N, CA, C and O atoms as a MOPAC input file, in Angstrom:
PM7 MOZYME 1SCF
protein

 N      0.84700 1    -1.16000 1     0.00000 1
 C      0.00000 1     0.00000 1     0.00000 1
 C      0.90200 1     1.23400 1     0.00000 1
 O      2.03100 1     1.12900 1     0.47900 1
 N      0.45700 1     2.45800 1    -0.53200 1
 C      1.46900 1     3.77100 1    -0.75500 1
 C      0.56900 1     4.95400 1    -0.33000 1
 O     -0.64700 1     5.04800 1    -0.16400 1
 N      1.33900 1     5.60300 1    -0.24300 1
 C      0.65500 1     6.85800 1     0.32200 1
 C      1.23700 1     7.77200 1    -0.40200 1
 O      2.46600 1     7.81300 1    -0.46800 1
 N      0.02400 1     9.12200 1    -1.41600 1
 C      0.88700 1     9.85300 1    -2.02900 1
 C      0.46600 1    11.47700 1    -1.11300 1
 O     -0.66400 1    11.91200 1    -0.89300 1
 N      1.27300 1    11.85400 1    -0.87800 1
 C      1.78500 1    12.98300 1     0.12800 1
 C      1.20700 1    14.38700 1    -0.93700 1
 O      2.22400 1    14.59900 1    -1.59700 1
 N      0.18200 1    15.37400 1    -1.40700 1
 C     -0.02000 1    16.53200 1    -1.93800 1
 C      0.30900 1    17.62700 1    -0.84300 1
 O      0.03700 1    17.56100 1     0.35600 1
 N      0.87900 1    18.53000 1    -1.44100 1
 C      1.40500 1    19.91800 1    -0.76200 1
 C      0.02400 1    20.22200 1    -0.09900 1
 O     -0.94100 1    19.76900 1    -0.71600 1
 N     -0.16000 1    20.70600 1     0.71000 1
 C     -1.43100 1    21.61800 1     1.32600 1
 C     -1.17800 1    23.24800 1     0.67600 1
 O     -0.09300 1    23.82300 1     0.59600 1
 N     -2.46900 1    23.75100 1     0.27000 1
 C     -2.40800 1    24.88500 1    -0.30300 1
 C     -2.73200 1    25.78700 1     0.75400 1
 O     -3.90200 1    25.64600 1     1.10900 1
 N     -2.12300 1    26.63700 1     1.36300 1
 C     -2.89200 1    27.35800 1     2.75200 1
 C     -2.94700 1    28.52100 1     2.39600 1
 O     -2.31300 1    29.30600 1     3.10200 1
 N     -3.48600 1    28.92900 1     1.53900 1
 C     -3.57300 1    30.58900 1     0.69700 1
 C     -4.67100 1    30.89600 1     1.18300 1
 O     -4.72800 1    32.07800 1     1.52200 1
 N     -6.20100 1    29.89300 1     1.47700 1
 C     -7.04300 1    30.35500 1     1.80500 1
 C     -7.17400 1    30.82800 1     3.18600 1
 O     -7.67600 1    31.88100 1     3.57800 1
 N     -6.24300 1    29.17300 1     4.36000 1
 C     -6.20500 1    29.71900 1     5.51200 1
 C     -5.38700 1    31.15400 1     6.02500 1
 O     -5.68900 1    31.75600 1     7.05500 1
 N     -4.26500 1    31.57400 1     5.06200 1
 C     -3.69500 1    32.41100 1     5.49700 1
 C     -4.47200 1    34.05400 1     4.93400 1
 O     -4.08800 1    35.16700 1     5.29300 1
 N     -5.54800 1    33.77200 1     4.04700 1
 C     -6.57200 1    34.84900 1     4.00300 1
 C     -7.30700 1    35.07300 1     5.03300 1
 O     -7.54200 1    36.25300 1     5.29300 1
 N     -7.75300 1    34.23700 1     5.71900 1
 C     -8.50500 1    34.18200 1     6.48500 1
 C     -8.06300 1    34.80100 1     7.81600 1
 O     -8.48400 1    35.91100 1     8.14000 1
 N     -7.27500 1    34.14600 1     8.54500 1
 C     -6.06800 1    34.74800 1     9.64500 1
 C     -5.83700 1    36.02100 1     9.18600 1
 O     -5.50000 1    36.60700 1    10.21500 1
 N     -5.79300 1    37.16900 1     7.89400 1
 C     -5.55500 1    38.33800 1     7.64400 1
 C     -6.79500 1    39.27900 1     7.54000 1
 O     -6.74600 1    40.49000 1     7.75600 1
 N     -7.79900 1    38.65300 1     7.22100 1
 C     -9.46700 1    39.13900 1     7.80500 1
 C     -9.74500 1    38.74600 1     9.22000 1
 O    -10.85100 1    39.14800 1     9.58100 1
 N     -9.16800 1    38.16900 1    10.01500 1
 C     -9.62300 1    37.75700 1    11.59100 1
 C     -8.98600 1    39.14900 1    12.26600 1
 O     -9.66700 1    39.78200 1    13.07300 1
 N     -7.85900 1    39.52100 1    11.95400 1
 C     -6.52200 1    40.38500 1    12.46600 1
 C     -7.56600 1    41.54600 1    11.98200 1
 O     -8.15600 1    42.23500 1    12.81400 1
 N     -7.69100 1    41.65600 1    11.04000 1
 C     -7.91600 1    43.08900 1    10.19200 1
 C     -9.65000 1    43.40700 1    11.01500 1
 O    -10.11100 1    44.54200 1    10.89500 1
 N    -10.15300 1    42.74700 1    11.49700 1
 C    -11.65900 1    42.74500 1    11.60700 1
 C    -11.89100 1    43.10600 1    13.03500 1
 O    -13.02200 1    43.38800 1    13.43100 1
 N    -10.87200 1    43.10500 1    13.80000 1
 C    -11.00800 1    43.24300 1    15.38900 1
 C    -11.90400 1    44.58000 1    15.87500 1
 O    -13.00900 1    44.47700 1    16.40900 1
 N    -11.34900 1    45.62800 1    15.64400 1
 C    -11.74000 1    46.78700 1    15.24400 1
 C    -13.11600 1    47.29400 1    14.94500 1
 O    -13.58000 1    48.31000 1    15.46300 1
 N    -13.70300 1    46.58800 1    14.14100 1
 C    -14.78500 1    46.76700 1    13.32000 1
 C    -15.85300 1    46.15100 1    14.21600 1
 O    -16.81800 1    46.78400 1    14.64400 1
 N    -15.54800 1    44.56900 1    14.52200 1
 C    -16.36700 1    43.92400 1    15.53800 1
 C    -16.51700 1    44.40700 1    16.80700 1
 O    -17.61300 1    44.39100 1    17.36800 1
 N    -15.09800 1    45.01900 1    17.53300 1
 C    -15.92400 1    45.83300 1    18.77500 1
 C    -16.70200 1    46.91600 1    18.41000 1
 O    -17.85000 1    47.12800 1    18.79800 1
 N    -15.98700 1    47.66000 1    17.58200 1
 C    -17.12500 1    48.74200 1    17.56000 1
 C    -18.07600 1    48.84500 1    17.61800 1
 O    -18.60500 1    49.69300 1    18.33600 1
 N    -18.90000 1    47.77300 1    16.65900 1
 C    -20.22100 1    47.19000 1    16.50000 1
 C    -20.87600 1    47.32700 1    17.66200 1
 O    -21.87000 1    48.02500 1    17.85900 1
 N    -20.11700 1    46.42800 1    18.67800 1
 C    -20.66100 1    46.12500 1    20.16000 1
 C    -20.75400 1    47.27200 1    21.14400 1
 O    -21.57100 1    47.47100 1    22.04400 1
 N    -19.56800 1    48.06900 1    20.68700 1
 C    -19.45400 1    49.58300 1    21.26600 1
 C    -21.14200 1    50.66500 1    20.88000 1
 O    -21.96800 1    51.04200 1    21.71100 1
 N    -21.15000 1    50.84800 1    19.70100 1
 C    -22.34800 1    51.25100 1    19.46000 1
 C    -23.51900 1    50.91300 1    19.52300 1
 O    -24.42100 1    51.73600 1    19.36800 1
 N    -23.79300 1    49.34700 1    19.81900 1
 C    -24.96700 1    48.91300 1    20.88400 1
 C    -25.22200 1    49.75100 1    21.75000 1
 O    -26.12500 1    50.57500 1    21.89300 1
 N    -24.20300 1    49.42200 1    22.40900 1
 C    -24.14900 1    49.57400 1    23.96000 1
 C    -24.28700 1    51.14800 1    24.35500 1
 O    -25.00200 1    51.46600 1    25.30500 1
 N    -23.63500 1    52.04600 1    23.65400 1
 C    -23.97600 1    53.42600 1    23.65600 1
 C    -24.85500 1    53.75500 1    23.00700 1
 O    -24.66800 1    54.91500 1    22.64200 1
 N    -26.08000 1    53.21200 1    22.51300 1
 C    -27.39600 1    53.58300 1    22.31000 1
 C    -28.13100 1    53.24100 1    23.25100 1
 O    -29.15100 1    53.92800 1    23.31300 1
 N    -28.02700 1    52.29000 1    24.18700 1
 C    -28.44600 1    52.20600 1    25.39800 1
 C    -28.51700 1    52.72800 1    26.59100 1
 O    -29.44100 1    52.85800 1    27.39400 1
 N    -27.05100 1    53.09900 1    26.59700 1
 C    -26.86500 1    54.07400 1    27.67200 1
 C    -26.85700 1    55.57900 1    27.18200 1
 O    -26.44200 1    56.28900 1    28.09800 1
 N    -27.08700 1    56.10400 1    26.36700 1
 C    -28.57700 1    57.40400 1    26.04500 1
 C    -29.59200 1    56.93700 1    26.01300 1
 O    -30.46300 1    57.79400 1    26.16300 1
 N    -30.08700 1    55.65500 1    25.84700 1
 C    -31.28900 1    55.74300 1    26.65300 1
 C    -31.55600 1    55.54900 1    27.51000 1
 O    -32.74100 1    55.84900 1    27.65300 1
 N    -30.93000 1    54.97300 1    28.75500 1
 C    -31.64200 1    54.63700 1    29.97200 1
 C    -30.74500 1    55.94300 1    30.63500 1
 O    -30.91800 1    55.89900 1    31.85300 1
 N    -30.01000 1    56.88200 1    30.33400 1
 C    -28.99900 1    57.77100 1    31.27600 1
 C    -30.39200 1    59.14300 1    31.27100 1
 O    -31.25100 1    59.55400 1    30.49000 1
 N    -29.89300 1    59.44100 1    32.68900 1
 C    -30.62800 1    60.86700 1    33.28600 1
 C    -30.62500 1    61.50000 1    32.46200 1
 O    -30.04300 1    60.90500 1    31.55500 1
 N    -30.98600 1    62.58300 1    32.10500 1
 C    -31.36800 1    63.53400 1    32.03600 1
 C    -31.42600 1    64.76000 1    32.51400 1
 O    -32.48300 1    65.23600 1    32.92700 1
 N    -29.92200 1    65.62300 1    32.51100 1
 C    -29.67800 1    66.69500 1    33.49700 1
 C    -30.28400 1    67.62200 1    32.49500 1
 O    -31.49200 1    67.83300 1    32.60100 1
 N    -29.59000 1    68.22600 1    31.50300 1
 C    -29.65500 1    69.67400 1    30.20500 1
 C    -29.58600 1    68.77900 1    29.26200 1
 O    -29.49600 1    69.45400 1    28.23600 1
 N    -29.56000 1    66.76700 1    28.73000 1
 C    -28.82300 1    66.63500 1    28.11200 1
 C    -27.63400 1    66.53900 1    27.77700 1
 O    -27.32400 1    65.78500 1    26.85600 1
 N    -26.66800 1    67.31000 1    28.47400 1
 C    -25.11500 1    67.14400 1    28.23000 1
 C    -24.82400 1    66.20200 1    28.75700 1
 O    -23.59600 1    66.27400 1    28.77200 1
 N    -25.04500 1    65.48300 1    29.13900 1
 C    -24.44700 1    64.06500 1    29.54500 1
 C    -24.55800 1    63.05200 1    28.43900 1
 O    -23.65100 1    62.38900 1    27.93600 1
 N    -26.15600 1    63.05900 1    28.08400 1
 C    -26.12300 1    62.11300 1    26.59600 1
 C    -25.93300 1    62.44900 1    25.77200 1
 O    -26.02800 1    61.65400 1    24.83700 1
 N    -25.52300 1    63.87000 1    25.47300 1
 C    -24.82300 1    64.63600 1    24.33200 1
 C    -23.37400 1    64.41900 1    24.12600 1
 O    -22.89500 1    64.38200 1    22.99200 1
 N    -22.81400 1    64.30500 1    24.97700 1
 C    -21.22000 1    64.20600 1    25.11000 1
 C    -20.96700 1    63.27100 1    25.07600 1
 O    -19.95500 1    63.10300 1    24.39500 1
 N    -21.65700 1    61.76800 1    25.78800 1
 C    -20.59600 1    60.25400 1    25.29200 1
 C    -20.45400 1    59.91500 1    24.53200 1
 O    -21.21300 1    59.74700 1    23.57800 1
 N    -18.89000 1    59.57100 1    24.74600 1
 C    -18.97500 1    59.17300 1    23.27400 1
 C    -18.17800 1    57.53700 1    23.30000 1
 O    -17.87800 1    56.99200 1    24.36200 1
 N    -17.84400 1    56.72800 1    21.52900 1
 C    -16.85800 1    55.94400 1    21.70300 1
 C    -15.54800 1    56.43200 1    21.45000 1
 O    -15.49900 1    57.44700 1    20.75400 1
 N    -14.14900 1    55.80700 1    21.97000 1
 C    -12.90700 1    55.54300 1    22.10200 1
 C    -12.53300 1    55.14400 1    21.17300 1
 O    -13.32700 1    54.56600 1    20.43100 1
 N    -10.90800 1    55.30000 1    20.73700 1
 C    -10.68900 1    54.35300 1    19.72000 1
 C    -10.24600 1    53.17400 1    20.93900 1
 O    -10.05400 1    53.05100 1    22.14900 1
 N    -10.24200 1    52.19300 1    19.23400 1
 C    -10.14700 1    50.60200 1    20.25400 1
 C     -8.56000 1    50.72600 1    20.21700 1
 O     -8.03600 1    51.31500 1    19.27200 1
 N     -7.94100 1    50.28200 1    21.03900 1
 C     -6.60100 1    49.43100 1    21.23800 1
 C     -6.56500 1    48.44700 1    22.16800 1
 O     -7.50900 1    48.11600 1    22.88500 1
 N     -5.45300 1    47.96800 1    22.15800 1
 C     -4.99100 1    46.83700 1    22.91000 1
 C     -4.73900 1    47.05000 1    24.35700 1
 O     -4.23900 1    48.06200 1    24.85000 1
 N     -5.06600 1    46.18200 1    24.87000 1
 C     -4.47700 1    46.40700 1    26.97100 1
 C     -3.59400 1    45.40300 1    27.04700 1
 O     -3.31200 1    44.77200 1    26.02900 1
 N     -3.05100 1    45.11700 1    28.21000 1
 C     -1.59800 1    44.86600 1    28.45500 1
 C     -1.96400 1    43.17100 1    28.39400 1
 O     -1.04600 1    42.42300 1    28.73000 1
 N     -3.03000 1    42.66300 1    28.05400 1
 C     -3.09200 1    41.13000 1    28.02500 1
 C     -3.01900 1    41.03500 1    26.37800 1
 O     -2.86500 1    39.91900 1    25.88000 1
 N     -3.12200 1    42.12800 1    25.58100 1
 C     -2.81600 1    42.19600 1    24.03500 1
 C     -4.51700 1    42.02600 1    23.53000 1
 O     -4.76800 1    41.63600 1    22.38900 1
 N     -5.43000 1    42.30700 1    24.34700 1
 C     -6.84800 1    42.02600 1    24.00200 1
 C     -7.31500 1    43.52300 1    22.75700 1
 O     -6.57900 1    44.36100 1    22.23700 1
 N     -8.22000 1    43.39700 1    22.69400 1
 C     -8.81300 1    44.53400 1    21.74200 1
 C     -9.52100 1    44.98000 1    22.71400 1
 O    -10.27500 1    44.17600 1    23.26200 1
 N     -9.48600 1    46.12000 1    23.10700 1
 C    -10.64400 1    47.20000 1    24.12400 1
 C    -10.90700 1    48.50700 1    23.50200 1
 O    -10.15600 1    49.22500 1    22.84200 1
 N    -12.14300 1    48.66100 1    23.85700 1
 C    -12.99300 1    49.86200 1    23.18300 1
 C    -13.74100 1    50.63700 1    24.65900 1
 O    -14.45000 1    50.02200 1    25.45600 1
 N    -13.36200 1    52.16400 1    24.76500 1
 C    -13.96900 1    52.97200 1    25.60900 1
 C    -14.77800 1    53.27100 1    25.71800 1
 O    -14.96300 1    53.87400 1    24.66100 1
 N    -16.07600 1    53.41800 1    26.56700 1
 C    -17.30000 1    54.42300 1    25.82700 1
 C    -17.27500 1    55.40300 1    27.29400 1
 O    -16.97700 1    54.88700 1    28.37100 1
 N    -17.50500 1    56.35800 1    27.21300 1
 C    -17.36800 1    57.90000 1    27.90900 1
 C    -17.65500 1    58.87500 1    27.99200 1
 O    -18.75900 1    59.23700 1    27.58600 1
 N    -16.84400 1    59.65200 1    28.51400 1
 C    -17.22900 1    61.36800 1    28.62600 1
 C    -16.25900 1    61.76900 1    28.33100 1
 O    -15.63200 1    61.25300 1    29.25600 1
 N    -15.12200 1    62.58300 1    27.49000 1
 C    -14.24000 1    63.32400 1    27.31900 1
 C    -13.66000 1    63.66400 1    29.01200 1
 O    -14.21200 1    63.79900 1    30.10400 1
 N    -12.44600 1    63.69900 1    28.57500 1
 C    -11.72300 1    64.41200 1    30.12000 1
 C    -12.16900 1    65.50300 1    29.46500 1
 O    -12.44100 1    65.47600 1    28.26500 1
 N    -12.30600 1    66.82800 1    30.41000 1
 C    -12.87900 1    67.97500 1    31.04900 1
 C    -14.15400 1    68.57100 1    30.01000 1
 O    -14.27000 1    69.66400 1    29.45700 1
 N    -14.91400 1    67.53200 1    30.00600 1
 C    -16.20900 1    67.77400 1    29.00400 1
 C    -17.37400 1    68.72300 1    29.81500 1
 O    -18.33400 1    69.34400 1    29.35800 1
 N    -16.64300 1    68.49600 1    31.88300 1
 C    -17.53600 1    68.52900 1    32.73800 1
 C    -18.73300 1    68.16100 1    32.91300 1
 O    -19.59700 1    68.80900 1    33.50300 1
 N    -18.88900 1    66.79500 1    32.26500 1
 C    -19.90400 1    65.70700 1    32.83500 1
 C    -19.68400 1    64.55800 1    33.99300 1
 O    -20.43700 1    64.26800 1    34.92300 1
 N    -18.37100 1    63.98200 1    33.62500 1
 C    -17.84900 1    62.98400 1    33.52300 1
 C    -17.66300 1    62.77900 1    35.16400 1
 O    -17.40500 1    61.60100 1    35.41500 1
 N    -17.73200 1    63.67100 1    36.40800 1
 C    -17.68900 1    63.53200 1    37.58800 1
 C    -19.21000 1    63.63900 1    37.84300 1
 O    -19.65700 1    62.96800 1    38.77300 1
 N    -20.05200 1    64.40700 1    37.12300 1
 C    -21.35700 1    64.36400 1    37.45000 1
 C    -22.38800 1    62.83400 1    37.10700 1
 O    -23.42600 1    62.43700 1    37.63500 1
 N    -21.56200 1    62.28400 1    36.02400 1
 C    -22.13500 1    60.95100 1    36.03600 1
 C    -21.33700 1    60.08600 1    37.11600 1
 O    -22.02000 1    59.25300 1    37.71200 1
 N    -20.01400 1    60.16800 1    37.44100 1
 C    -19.90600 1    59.12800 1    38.42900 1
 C    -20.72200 1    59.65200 1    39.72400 1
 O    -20.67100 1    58.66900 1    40.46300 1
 N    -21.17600 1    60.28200 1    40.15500 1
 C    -22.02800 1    60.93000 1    41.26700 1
 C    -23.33100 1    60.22400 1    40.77100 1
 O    -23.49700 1    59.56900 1    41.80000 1
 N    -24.10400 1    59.95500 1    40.18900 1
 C    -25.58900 1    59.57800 1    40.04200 1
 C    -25.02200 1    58.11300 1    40.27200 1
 O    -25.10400 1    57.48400 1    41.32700 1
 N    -24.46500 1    57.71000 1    39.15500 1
 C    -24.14300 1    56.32800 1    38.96100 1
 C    -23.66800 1    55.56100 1    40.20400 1
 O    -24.12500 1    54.44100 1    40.43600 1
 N    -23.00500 1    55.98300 1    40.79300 1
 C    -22.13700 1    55.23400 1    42.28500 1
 C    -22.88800 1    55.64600 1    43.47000 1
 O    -23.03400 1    54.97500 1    44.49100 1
 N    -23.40800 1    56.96400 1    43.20600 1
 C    -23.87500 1    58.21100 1    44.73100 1
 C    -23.16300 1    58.69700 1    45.24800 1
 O    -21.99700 1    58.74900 1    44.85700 1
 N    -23.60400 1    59.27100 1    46.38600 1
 C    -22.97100 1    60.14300 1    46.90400 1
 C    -23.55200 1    59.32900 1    48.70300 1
 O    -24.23600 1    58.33200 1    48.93500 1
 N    -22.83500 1    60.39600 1    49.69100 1
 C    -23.35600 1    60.38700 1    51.01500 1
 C    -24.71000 1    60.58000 1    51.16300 1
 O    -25.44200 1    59.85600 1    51.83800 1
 N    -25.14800 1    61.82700 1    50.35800 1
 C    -26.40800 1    61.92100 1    50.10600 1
 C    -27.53700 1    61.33600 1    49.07200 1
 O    -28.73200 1    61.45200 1    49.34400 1
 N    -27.13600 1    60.77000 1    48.00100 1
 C    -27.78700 1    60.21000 1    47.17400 1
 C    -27.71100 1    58.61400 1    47.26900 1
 O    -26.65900 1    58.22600 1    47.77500 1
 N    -28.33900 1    57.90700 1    47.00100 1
 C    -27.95500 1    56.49800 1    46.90300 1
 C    -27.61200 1    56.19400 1    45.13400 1
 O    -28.16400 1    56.80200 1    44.21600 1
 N    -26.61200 1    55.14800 1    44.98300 1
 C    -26.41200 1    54.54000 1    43.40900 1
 C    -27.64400 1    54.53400 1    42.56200 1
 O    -28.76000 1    54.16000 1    42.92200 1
 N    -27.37300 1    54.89700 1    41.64400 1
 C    -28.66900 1    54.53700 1    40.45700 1
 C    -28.21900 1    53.32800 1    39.82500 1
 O    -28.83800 1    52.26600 1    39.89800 1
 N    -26.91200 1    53.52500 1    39.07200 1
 C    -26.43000 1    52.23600 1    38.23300 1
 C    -27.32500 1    52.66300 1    37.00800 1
 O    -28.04100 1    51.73400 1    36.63300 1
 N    -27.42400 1    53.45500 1    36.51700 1
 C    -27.88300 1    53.24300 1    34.99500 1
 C    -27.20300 1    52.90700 1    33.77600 1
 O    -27.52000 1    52.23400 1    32.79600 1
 N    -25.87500 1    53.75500 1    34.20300 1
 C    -24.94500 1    52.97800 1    32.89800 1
 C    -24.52000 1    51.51100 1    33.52000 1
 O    -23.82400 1    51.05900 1    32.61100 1
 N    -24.54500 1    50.67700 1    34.39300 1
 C    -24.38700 1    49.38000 1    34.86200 1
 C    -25.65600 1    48.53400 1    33.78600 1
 O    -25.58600 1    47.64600 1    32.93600 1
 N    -26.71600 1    49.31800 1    34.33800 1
 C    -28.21200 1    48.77000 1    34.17800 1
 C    -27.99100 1    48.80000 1    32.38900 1
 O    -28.33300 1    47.80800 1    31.74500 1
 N    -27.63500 1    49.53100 1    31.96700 1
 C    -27.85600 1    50.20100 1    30.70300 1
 C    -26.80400 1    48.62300 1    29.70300 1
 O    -27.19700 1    47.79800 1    28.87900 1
 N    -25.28000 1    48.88900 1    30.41400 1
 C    -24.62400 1    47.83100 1    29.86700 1
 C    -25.02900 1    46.38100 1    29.79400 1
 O    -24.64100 1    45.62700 1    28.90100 1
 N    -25.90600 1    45.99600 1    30.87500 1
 C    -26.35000 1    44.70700 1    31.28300 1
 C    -27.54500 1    44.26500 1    30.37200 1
 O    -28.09800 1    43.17600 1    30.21700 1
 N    -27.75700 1    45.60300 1    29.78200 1
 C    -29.45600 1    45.30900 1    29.29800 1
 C    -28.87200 1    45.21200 1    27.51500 1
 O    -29.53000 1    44.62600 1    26.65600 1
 N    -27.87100 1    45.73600 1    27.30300 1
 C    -27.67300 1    45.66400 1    25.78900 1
 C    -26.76200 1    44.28300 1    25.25000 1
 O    -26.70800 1    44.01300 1    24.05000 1
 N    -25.91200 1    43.28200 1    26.51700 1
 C    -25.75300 1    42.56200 1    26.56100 1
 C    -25.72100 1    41.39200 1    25.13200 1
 O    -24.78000 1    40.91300 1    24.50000 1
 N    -27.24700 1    41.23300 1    25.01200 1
 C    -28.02400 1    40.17100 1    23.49800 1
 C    -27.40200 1    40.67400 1    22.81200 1
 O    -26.47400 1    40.15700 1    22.19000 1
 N    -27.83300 1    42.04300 1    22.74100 1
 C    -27.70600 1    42.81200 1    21.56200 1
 C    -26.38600 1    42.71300 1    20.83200 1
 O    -26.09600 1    42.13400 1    19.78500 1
 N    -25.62000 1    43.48200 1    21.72300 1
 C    -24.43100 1    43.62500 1    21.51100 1
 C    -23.38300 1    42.44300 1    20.57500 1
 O    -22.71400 1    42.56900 1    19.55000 1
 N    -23.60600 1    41.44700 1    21.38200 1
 C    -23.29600 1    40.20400 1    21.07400 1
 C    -23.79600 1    39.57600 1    19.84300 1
 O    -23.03100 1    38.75800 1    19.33000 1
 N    -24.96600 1    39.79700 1    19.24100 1
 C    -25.83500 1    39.48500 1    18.41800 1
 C    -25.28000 1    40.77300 1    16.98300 1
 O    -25.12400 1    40.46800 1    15.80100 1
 N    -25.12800 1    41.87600 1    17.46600 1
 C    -24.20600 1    42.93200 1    16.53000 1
 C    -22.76900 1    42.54400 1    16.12600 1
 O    -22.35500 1    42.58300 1    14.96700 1
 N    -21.98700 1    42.13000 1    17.30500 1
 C    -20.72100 1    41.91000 1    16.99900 1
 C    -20.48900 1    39.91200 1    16.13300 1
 O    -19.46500 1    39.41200 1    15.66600 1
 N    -21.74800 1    39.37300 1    16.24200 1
 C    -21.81000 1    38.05700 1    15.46800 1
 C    -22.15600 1    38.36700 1    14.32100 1
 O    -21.93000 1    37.43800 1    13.54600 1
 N    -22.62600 1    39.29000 1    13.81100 1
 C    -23.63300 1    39.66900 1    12.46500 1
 C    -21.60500 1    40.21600 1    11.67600 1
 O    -20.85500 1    39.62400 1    10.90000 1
 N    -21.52000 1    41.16300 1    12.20500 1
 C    -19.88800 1    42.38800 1    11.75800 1
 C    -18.64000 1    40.75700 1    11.52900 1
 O    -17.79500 1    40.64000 1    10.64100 1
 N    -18.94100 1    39.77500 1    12.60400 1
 C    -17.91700 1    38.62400 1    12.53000 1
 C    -18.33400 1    37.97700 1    11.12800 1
 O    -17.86500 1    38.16000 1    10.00500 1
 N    -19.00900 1    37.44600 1    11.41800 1
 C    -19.86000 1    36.76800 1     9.96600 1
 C    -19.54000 1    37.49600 1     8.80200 1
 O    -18.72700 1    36.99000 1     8.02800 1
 N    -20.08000 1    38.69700 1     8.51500 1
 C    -19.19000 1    39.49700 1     7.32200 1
 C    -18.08100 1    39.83500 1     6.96400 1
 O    -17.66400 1    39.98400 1     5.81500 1
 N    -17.46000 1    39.99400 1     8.12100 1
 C    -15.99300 1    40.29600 1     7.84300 1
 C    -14.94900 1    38.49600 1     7.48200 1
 O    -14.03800 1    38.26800 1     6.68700 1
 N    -15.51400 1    37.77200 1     8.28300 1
 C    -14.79300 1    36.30800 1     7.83500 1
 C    -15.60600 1    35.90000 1     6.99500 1
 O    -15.66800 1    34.67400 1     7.08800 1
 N    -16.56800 1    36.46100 1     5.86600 1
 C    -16.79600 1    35.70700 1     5.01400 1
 C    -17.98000 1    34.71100 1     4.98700 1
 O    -18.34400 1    34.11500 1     3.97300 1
 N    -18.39700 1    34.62600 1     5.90000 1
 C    -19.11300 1    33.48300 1     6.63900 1
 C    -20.50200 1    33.47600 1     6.50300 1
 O    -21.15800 1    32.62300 1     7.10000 1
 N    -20.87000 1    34.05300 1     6.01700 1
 C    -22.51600 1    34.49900 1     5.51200 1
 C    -23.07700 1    33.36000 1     5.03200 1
 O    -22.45800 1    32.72000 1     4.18200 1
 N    -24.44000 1    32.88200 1     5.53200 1
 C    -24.59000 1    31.83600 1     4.61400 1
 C    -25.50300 1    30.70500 1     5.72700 1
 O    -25.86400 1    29.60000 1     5.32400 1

């Protein structure tokens, strides 16, 4: 009995690995902009400037080499201490948690956005 040995062609796998790399980006974002349509909607309501001003981050990497994406208030937008005050409380106020509440609730979604952006970007439609 013989065995005949063909080269493996890995042009496709190594396309693929260059859309996984290239797509990181795109897929959080996705999940990023869930999630900050949520939290304008469930966030207080002072003048507005609070849900006027968050915004997303660009994504980069953290020190485990992961992909992370910000969502926020600008440093000195002067919101950004007035939401940690509702959100956490104060001595006098008790926690609301709306951007907690807000993140927890877009959750599906999010996940369900960033599977739809995966699927297109690897090709995978179908």
């Amino acid at each position: 009995m013989s065995l005949e040995i063909k080269p493996f062609d890995d042009r496709k796998v190594k396309s693929l690995i260059q859309r996984i790399k290239g797509s990181e980006d795109a897929i959080i974002k996705a999940g990023a902009e869930i999630t900050l349509a949520q939290i304008k909607k469930d966030i207080f309501v002072d003048k507005g400037t609070a849900r006027d001003k968050v915004v997303i981050g660009k994504s980069h990497k953290n020190e485990k080499g992961e992909t992370i994406i910000k969502i926020g208030w600008p440093e000195g937008s002067k919101v950004e201490y007035r939401v940690h005050f509702v959100e956490w409380g104060t001595v006098h106020q008790k926690p609301q948690l709306k951007i907690t509440k807000a993140v927890k609730d877009s959750h599906e979604k999010r996940l369900n956005a960033m599977h739809t952006v995966m699927r297109k970007e690897y090709g995978l439609n179908g």
